[in-house]
């Protein structure tokens, strides 16, 4: 059996190697390393795939979030609502821009931001909501957009883990994750569902004015060369990464399908185990399984990855510490116990290997090892 990894980028590359190698060497031969044709081609291809008017590429997903908040003109003291259970980047950029992160709890089933909790957190200073489509499933965007309309707030979707996920809105129209709010952000970090071979990110919007502003902010606040209308940043997707993404975008749906097959096999193996809860599916969203995350109860969560390691199976805890309990984010506004769902999740989640190249033998080894651990701990 081939060695199991959380994400197997090597086997995936081997299948598309001729195409990727050619795309990369074409860029090198053209020496159009920055803003070359590959970047424009990728932006258009992604616009088409997502059904969105504007895709603006940038250097990474964290920049995508930061540029979005800058383009919206959010100012010092403005409050931005974000989930307490997420990767740190979401809250980090809010804090970095001198905005006030207002954390709210998540839904215990889908792990996504709770619309009721958002409503309770709104104050006259609230300017934006950043739902994170965690682990590959779109949050309850109808409820979130409704709240945003009522309270005149911007919605920036953090779709770094959910690219390709489909969301069925209240008008029964399927929308791509990240194209429902005012702005959507994604990351092309290599292990993401659409990963390049370095760093990359993108911002999506249907708003023409906002698109111009985003382009300007991402490019030193400049629309006409050497005339700076905004204070911006320098954040670009380079042409080599765009060339890789042009190849991989064509496979994105097939990659999502491969992940869903692994998830189905995991579900099947674990659904009747009293100590395990398989990932809940939100009825309005497809799940593209950036991660497959189990909840464990009645057993020592931390010993499960240790046991799996003895069988050469990696497993990860996403995420071990809620944002409000992270050292850099300790804030007198928040105490341990304030976000009970998040805190419970941090104690009970475990993510299993999930990627596009898993074979039946590997899946069998993983599921039988998890079941073996349950058997041992029950004795
Ligand atoms: C990966 C990720 C980011 C940041 O993306 P980078 O490209 O690593 O900067 C932001 N938010 C979430 C939820 C992520 O998973």
Short mmCIF file of C-alpha atoms and ligand atoms in Angstrom, two decimals:
data_model
loop_
_atom_site.label_atom_id
_atom_site.label_comp_id
_atom_site.label_asym_id
_atom_site.label_seq_id
_atom_site.Cartn_x
_atom_site.Cartn_y
_atom_site.Cartn_z
CA UNK A 1 0.00 0.00 0.00
CA UNK A 2 1.17 3.47 -0.79
CA UNK A 3 2.03 5.65 2.21
CA UNK A 4 -1.00 7.61 3.42
CA UNK A 5 -0.74 11.39 3.72
CA UNK A 6 -3.29 14.02 4.78
CA UNK A 7 -2.98 15.46 1.26
CA UNK A 8 -1.22 13.66 -1.60
CA UNK A 9 -0.10 16.36 -4.03
CA UNK A 10 2.54 14.15 -5.63
CA UNK A 11 0.18 11.47 -7.00
CA UNK A 12 -2.18 14.17 -8.21
CA UNK A 13 0.66 15.95 -10.02
CA UNK A 14 1.81 12.74 -11.69
CA UNK A 15 -1.58 12.42 -13.42
CA UNK A 16 -1.45 15.91 -14.93
CA UNK A 17 2.34 16.21 -15.22
CA UNK A 18 2.71 16.66 -19.01
CA UNK A 19 0.10 19.41 -19.08
CA UNK A 20 1.40 21.20 -15.99
CA UNK A 21 5.04 20.96 -17.03
CA UNK A 22 4.21 22.41 -20.43
CA UNK A 23 2.15 25.24 -18.95
CA UNK A 24 4.99 26.15 -16.57
CA UNK A 25 7.68 26.01 -19.23
CA UNK A 26 5.53 28.12 -21.56
CA UNK A 27 5.47 30.86 -18.92
CA UNK A 28 9.22 30.62 -18.42
CA UNK A 29 9.82 30.79 -22.16
CA UNK A 30 7.54 33.80 -22.47
CA UNK A 31 9.23 35.48 -19.44
CA UNK A 32 5.82 37.05 -18.71
CA UNK A 33 6.18 36.21 -15.05
CA UNK A 34 3.86 38.89 -13.65
CA UNK A 35 0.37 39.58 -15.05
CA UNK A 36 1.10 37.47 -18.10
CA UNK A 37 -1.56 35.96 -20.36
CA UNK A 38 -1.88 32.93 -18.04
CA UNK A 39 -3.19 35.20 -15.27
CA UNK A 40 -5.83 36.79 -17.48
CA UNK A 41 -6.79 33.41 -18.87
CA UNK A 42 -7.22 32.03 -15.36
CA UNK A 43 -9.26 35.00 -14.18
CA UNK A 44 -11.67 34.56 -17.09
CA UNK A 45 -11.85 30.79 -16.68
CA UNK A 46 -12.63 31.15 -12.99
CA UNK A 47 -15.26 33.85 -13.66
CA UNK A 48 -16.93 31.44 -16.04
CA UNK A 49 -16.69 28.48 -13.65
CA UNK A 50 -18.09 30.46 -10.74
CA UNK A 51 -20.67 32.39 -12.74
CA UNK A 52 -19.37 35.65 -11.27
CA UNK A 53 -18.65 38.94 -13.06
CA UNK A 54 -15.21 39.66 -11.64
CA UNK A 55 -12.36 37.53 -10.36
CA UNK A 56 -9.34 39.48 -9.13
CA UNK A 57 -6.37 37.28 -8.32
CA UNK A 58 -3.93 38.09 -5.52
CA UNK A 59 -1.05 36.60 -3.57
CA UNK A 60 -2.92 34.42 -1.05
CA UNK A 61 -6.21 33.93 0.75
CA UNK A 62 -5.25 36.09 3.70
CA UNK A 63 -4.50 39.00 1.35
CA UNK A 64 -7.81 38.38 -0.39
CA UNK A 65 -9.62 38.97 2.91
CA UNK A 66 -7.50 42.00 3.77
CA UNK A 67 -7.89 43.62 0.34
CA UNK A 68 -11.66 43.06 0.50
CA UNK A 69 -11.94 44.86 3.82
CA UNK A 70 -9.74 47.70 2.56
CA UNK A 71 -11.77 48.02 -0.65
CA UNK A 72 -14.99 48.28 1.35
CA UNK A 73 -13.49 51.26 3.15
CA UNK A 74 -13.84 49.72 6.60
CA UNK A 75 -12.31 52.00 9.22
CA UNK A 76 -10.73 51.83 12.64
CA UNK A 77 -13.34 50.87 15.21
CA UNK A 78 -15.75 49.32 12.71
CA UNK A 79 -16.96 45.97 13.94
CA UNK A 80 -16.66 42.89 11.76
CA UNK A 81 -18.45 39.70 12.77
CA UNK A 82 -16.59 36.42 12.26
CA UNK A 83 -16.92 32.87 13.60
CA UNK A 84 -14.95 31.81 16.67
CA UNK A 85 -14.23 28.42 15.05
CA UNK A 86 -12.05 29.01 11.99
CA UNK A 87 -8.51 29.32 10.75
CA UNK A 88 -6.89 32.41 12.28
CA UNK A 89 -6.54 34.39 9.01
CA UNK A 90 -10.19 35.44 9.14
CA UNK A 91 -9.85 37.24 12.48
CA UNK A 92 -6.24 38.21 11.89
CA UNK A 93 -6.87 40.60 9.01
CA UNK A 94 -9.73 42.25 10.89
CA UNK A 95 -7.40 42.94 13.83
CA UNK A 96 -4.50 43.91 11.59
CA UNK A 97 -6.56 46.64 9.89
CA UNK A 98 -7.50 48.11 13.28
CA UNK A 99 -11.09 46.93 12.89
CA UNK A 100 -12.78 45.20 15.81
CA UNK A 101 -13.31 41.47 15.39
CA UNK A 102 -16.61 40.44 16.94
CA UNK A 103 -16.61 36.69 17.36
CA UNK A 104 -19.74 34.58 17.33
CA UNK A 105 -20.41 30.89 17.90
CA UNK A 106 -21.07 28.28 15.24
CA UNK A 107 -23.64 25.61 14.48
CA UNK A 108 -22.73 22.33 16.23
CA UNK A 109 -23.68 20.25 13.17
CA UNK A 110 -22.22 22.10 10.18
CA UNK A 111 -19.50 23.96 12.18
CA UNK A 112 -20.50 27.11 10.25
CA UNK A 113 -21.36 30.53 11.67
CA UNK A 114 -24.75 30.66 13.37
CA UNK A 115 -27.14 33.28 11.93
CA UNK A 116 -28.87 33.62 15.33
CA UNK A 117 -25.51 34.32 16.95
CA UNK A 118 -24.78 36.95 14.27
CA UNK A 119 -28.07 38.72 15.05
CA UNK A 120 -27.24 38.87 18.75
CA UNK A 121 -23.80 40.36 18.02
CA UNK A 122 -24.94 43.29 15.88
CA UNK A 123 -24.38 46.80 17.28
CA UNK A 124 -24.57 50.26 15.66
CA UNK A 125 -20.84 49.89 14.85
CA UNK A 126 -21.21 46.61 12.94
CA UNK A 127 -20.15 47.04 9.29
CA UNK A 128 -19.54 43.55 7.92
CA UNK A 129 -19.98 39.82 8.40
CA UNK A 130 -17.37 37.26 7.34
CA UNK A 131 -18.96 33.82 7.11
CA UNK A 132 -16.38 31.06 6.68
CA UNK A 133 -17.52 28.06 4.65
CA UNK A 134 -15.63 25.70 6.88
CA UNK A 135 -14.25 22.37 5.68
CA UNK A 136 -15.95 22.73 2.27
CA UNK A 137 -19.61 23.39 2.97
CA UNK A 138 -21.32 26.74 2.37
CA UNK A 139 -22.82 28.49 5.39
CA UNK A 140 -26.49 29.49 5.63
CA UNK A 141 -26.11 32.35 3.15
CA UNK A 142 -29.82 33.15 2.77
CA UNK A 143 -30.14 33.84 6.49
CA UNK A 144 -26.85 35.77 6.50
CA UNK A 145 -27.76 37.91 3.46
CA UNK A 146 -31.16 38.64 4.99
CA UNK A 147 -29.51 39.90 8.19
CA UNK A 148 -27.05 41.92 6.11
CA UNK A 149 -29.88 43.57 4.13
CA UNK A 150 -31.82 44.44 7.25
CA UNK A 151 -28.82 45.95 9.01
CA UNK A 152 -27.05 47.38 5.97
CA UNK A 153 -23.92 45.27 6.35
CA UNK A 154 -21.35 43.95 3.88
CA UNK A 155 -20.83 40.22 3.57
CA UNK A 156 -17.37 38.90 2.72
CA UNK A 157 -17.44 35.15 2.19
CA UNK A 158 -14.32 33.29 3.27
CA UNK A 159 -14.48 30.54 0.65
CA UNK A 160 -10.85 29.48 1.14
CA UNK A 161 -11.98 25.92 1.93
CA UNK A 162 -15.12 25.70 -0.18
CA UNK A 163 -14.29 26.51 -3.80
CA UNK A 164 -16.56 24.42 -6.03
CA UNK A 165 -19.26 23.94 -3.40
CA UNK A 166 -22.77 24.64 -4.72
CA UNK A 167 -25.39 26.48 -2.71
CA UNK A 168 -29.13 26.33 -3.39
CA UNK A 169 -30.60 29.73 -2.55
CA UNK A 170 -34.14 30.52 -1.42
CA UNK A 171 -35.12 31.20 -5.04
CA UNK A 172 -34.02 27.66 -5.88
CA UNK A 173 -31.03 28.85 -7.90
CA UNK A 174 -27.68 27.10 -7.51
CA UNK A 175 -24.84 29.51 -6.77
CA UNK A 176 -21.16 28.78 -6.33
CA UNK A 177 -19.78 29.22 -2.85
CA UNK A 178 -18.17 32.66 -2.59
CA UNK A 179 -20.43 34.36 -5.16
CA UNK A 180 -23.41 35.10 -2.93
CA UNK A 181 -22.12 37.87 -0.65
CA UNK A 182 -20.80 41.27 -1.77
CA UNK A 183 -17.32 39.76 -2.00
CA UNK A 184 -15.93 36.24 -1.90
CA UNK A 185 -12.36 35.24 -1.11
CA UNK A 186 -10.41 32.09 -1.79
CA UNK A 187 -6.94 30.64 -1.39
CA UNK A 188 -4.88 28.55 -3.78
CA UNK A 189 -2.50 27.31 -1.08
CA UNK A 190 -1.26 23.92 -2.37
CA UNK A 191 -3.40 21.81 -0.02
CA UNK A 192 -6.63 23.71 -0.72
CA UNK A 193 -9.23 22.13 -3.01
CA UNK A 194 -7.91 24.19 -5.93
CA UNK A 195 -4.25 24.49 -5.00
CA UNK A 196 -1.37 25.92 -6.99
CA UNK A 197 2.33 25.11 -6.53
CA UNK A 198 3.09 28.01 -4.23
CA UNK A 199 0.87 30.75 -2.83
CA UNK A 200 -2.15 32.28 -4.51
CA UNK A 201 -5.57 33.73 -3.83
CA UNK A 202 -8.54 35.41 -5.47
CA UNK A 203 -11.39 37.77 -4.77
CA UNK A 204 -14.83 37.50 -6.44
CA UNK A 205 -17.55 40.10 -6.86
CA UNK A 206 -20.50 40.90 -9.10
CA UNK A 207 -20.22 44.63 -8.31
CA UNK A 208 -18.39 46.60 -11.04
CA UNK A 209 -17.44 49.54 -8.80
CA UNK A 210 -16.20 47.28 -6.06
CA UNK A 211 -14.18 45.26 -8.59
CA UNK A 212 -12.37 48.43 -9.69
CA UNK A 213 -11.62 49.32 -6.08
CA UNK A 214 -10.38 45.80 -5.31
CA UNK A 215 -8.08 45.85 -8.36
CA UNK A 216 -6.73 49.21 -7.28
CA UNK A 217 -6.13 48.23 -3.64
CA UNK A 218 -4.36 45.02 -4.72
CA UNK A 219 -2.10 47.08 -6.99
CA UNK A 220 -0.70 49.86 -4.76
CA UNK A 221 -3.95 51.83 -4.94
CA UNK A 222 -3.27 52.55 -8.58
CA UNK A 223 -5.56 52.41 -11.62
CA UNK A 224 -3.53 54.76 -13.81
CA UNK A 225 0.14 53.96 -13.61
CA UNK A 226 1.99 55.98 -10.93
CA UNK A 227 -1.19 57.77 -9.83
CA UNK A 228 -2.22 56.46 -6.41
CA UNK A 229 -5.83 57.10 -5.44
CA UNK A 230 -5.96 54.62 -2.57
CA UNK A 231 -3.51 53.32 -0.03
CA UNK A 232 -3.07 49.83 -1.32
CA UNK A 233 -0.89 46.77 -1.07
CA UNK A 234 1.13 44.73 -3.52
CA UNK A 235 -0.57 41.39 -3.91
CA UNK A 236 -0.33 39.36 -7.11
CA UNK A 237 -0.83 35.85 -8.36
CA UNK A 238 2.22 35.13 -10.50
CA UNK A 239 1.92 33.72 -14.01
CA UNK A 240 3.47 30.34 -13.17
CA UNK A 241 0.86 29.75 -10.47
CA UNK A 242 -1.88 30.89 -12.82
CA UNK A 243 -0.63 28.42 -15.44
CA UNK A 244 -0.84 25.56 -12.91
CA UNK A 245 -4.33 26.70 -11.89
CA UNK A 246 -5.47 26.82 -15.53
CA UNK A 247 -4.72 23.13 -15.75
CA UNK A 248 -6.17 22.21 -12.36
CA UNK A 249 -9.39 24.24 -12.66
CA UNK A 250 -10.49 21.87 -15.44
CA UNK A 251 -10.26 19.02 -12.93
CA UNK A 252 -11.87 20.78 -9.98
CA UNK A 253 -15.28 19.10 -10.23
CA UNK A 254 -13.72 15.70 -10.70
CA UNK A 255 -11.48 16.39 -7.66
CA UNK A 256 -14.54 17.31 -5.59
CA UNK A 257 -16.18 14.09 -6.68
CA UNK A 258 -13.14 12.05 -5.61
CA UNK A 259 -13.25 13.72 -2.18
CA UNK A 260 -16.97 13.03 -1.87
CA UNK A 261 -16.35 9.34 -2.63
CA UNK A 262 -13.83 9.14 0.21
CA UNK A 263 -16.28 10.91 2.52
CA UNK A 264 -19.03 8.46 1.58
CA UNK A 265 -16.76 5.51 2.42
CA UNK A 266 -15.84 7.09 5.77
CA UNK A 267 -19.52 7.82 6.53
CA UNK A 268 -20.44 4.26 5.79
CA UNK A 269 -17.76 2.87 8.09
CA UNK A 270 -18.44 5.24 11.00
CA UNK A 271 -22.13 6.10 10.92
CA UNK A 272 -23.22 3.46 13.44
CA UNK A 273 -20.43 3.97 15.95
CA UNK A 274 -21.79 5.58 19.13
CA UNK A 275 -18.47 7.37 19.83
CA UNK A 276 -18.33 9.04 16.41
CA UNK A 277 -20.45 11.68 14.70
CA UNK A 278 -19.99 11.89 10.95
CA UNK A 279 -20.03 15.37 9.35
CA UNK A 280 -23.53 16.83 9.11
CA UNK A 281 -24.58 17.99 5.65
CA UNK A 282 -26.31 21.33 5.28
CA UNK A 283 -29.34 20.74 3.06
CA UNK A 284 -28.73 23.83 0.91
CA UNK A 285 -25.07 23.14 0.14
CA UNK A 286 -22.97 20.48 -1.46
CA UNK A 287 -19.89 19.51 0.53
CA UNK A 288 -16.51 19.51 -1.24
CA UNK A 289 -14.70 18.08 1.79
CA UNK A 290 -11.67 20.25 2.16
CA UNK A 291 -11.57 18.26 5.39
CA UNK A 292 -13.45 15.22 6.61
CA UNK A 293 -13.96 15.97 10.27
CA UNK A 294 -15.39 13.56 12.84
CA UNK A 295 -16.64 14.46 16.29
CA UNK A 296 -15.64 11.98 18.96
CA UNK A 297 -17.23 11.52 22.35
CA UNK A 298 -16.69 9.19 25.28
CA UNK A 299 -13.12 8.41 24.21
CA UNK A 300 -9.83 10.27 24.54
CA UNK A 301 -9.76 12.37 21.37
CA UNK A 302 -6.03 13.08 21.57
CA UNK A 303 -5.14 9.38 21.79
CA UNK A 304 -6.88 8.63 18.48
CA UNK A 305 -4.31 10.47 16.28
CA UNK A 306 -1.56 8.89 18.41
CA UNK A 307 -2.97 5.42 17.77
CA UNK A 308 -3.43 6.11 14.05
CA UNK A 309 0.19 7.32 13.86
CA UNK A 310 1.33 3.84 14.95
CA UNK A 311 -0.45 2.55 11.83
CA UNK A 312 1.21 5.19 9.61
CA UNK A 313 -2.03 7.12 9.32
CA UNK A 314 -1.87 10.89 9.81
CA UNK A 315 -4.79 12.70 11.45
CA UNK A 316 -5.10 16.36 12.38
CA UNK A 317 -6.99 18.54 14.83
CA UNK A 318 -8.56 21.46 12.96
CA UNK A 319 -8.71 23.52 15.18
CA UNK A 320 -7.40 22.86 18.68
CA UNK A 321 -7.91 26.35 20.18
CA UNK A 322 -10.84 28.78 19.66
CA UNK A 323 -9.83 32.24 18.44
CA UNK A 324 -10.92 33.96 21.68
CA UNK A 325 -8.54 31.69 23.62
CA UNK A 326 -5.53 32.26 21.35
CA UNK A 327 -2.78 34.18 23.14
CA UNK A 328 -2.66 37.04 20.64
CA UNK A 329 -6.44 37.43 20.66
CA UNK A 330 -7.13 37.38 24.41
CA UNK A 331 -9.58 40.20 24.93
CA UNK A 332 -11.42 41.37 28.06
CA UNK A 333 -14.63 41.20 26.01
CA UNK A 334 -14.34 37.40 25.91
CA UNK A 335 -13.99 34.68 28.55
CA UNK A 336 -13.57 30.93 28.27
CA UNK A 337 -17.12 29.59 28.13
CA UNK A 338 -18.44 32.40 25.91
CA UNK A 339 -18.58 30.20 22.80
CA UNK A 340 -19.64 26.80 24.14
CA UNK A 341 -20.11 25.14 20.74
CA UNK A 342 -16.70 26.24 19.47
CA UNK A 343 -15.02 25.19 22.71
CA UNK A 344 -16.70 21.78 22.59
CA UNK A 345 -15.69 21.33 18.94
CA UNK A 346 -12.07 22.17 19.71
CA UNK A 347 -12.10 19.30 22.21
CA UNK A 348 -13.82 16.76 20.00
CA UNK A 349 -12.89 17.22 16.34
CA UNK A 350 -10.48 15.04 14.41
CA UNK A 351 -9.84 15.22 10.67
CA UNK A 352 -8.85 12.16 8.66
CA UNK A 353 -6.74 12.03 5.48
CA UNK A 354 -8.69 13.58 2.60
CA UNK A 355 -7.48 14.14 -0.92
CA UNK A 356 -8.17 13.31 -4.53
CA UNK A 357 -5.91 10.29 -4.86
CA UNK A 358 -7.02 7.94 -2.06
CA UNK A 359 -7.42 4.32 -3.07
CA UNK A 360 -9.72 1.66 -1.65
CA UNK A 361 -6.90 -0.09 0.20
CA UNK A 362 -5.86 3.10 1.96
CA UNK A 363 -9.44 3.94 2.91
CA UNK A 364 -9.93 0.42 4.26
CA UNK A 365 -6.76 0.67 6.34
CA UNK A 366 -7.91 3.99 7.80
CA UNK A 367 -11.47 2.92 8.59
CA UNK A 368 -10.46 -0.42 10.09
CA UNK A 369 -7.77 1.26 12.21
CA UNK A 370 -10.26 3.80 13.59
CA UNK A 371 -12.70 0.96 14.35
CA UNK A 372 -9.89 -1.04 15.98
CA UNK A 373 -9.15 1.91 18.25
CA UNK A 374 -12.82 2.11 19.26
CA UNK A 375 -12.78 -1.63 20.00
CA UNK A 376 -9.68 -1.33 22.18
CA UNK A 377 -10.97 1.65 24.15
CA UNK A 378 -14.36 -0.01 24.76
CA UNK A 379 -12.78 -2.96 26.58
C1 LIG B 1 -6.31 28.80 4.08
C2 LIG B 1 -7.30 29.72 4.67
C3 LIG B 1 -7.10 31.11 4.66
C4 LIG B 1 -5.82 31.76 4.21
O1 LIG B 1 -5.35 31.39 2.99
P1 LIG B 1 -3.78 31.60 2.65
O2 LIG B 1 -3.70 31.44 1.19
O3 LIG B 1 -3.04 30.54 3.40
O4 LIG B 1 -3.41 32.96 3.10
C5 LIG B 1 -8.10 31.91 5.16
N1 LIG B 1 -9.23 31.39 5.66
C6 LIG B 1 -9.45 30.07 5.71
C7 LIG B 1 -10.73 29.55 6.28
C8 LIG B 1 -8.48 29.19 5.23
O5 LIG B 1 -8.69 27.87 5.31
#
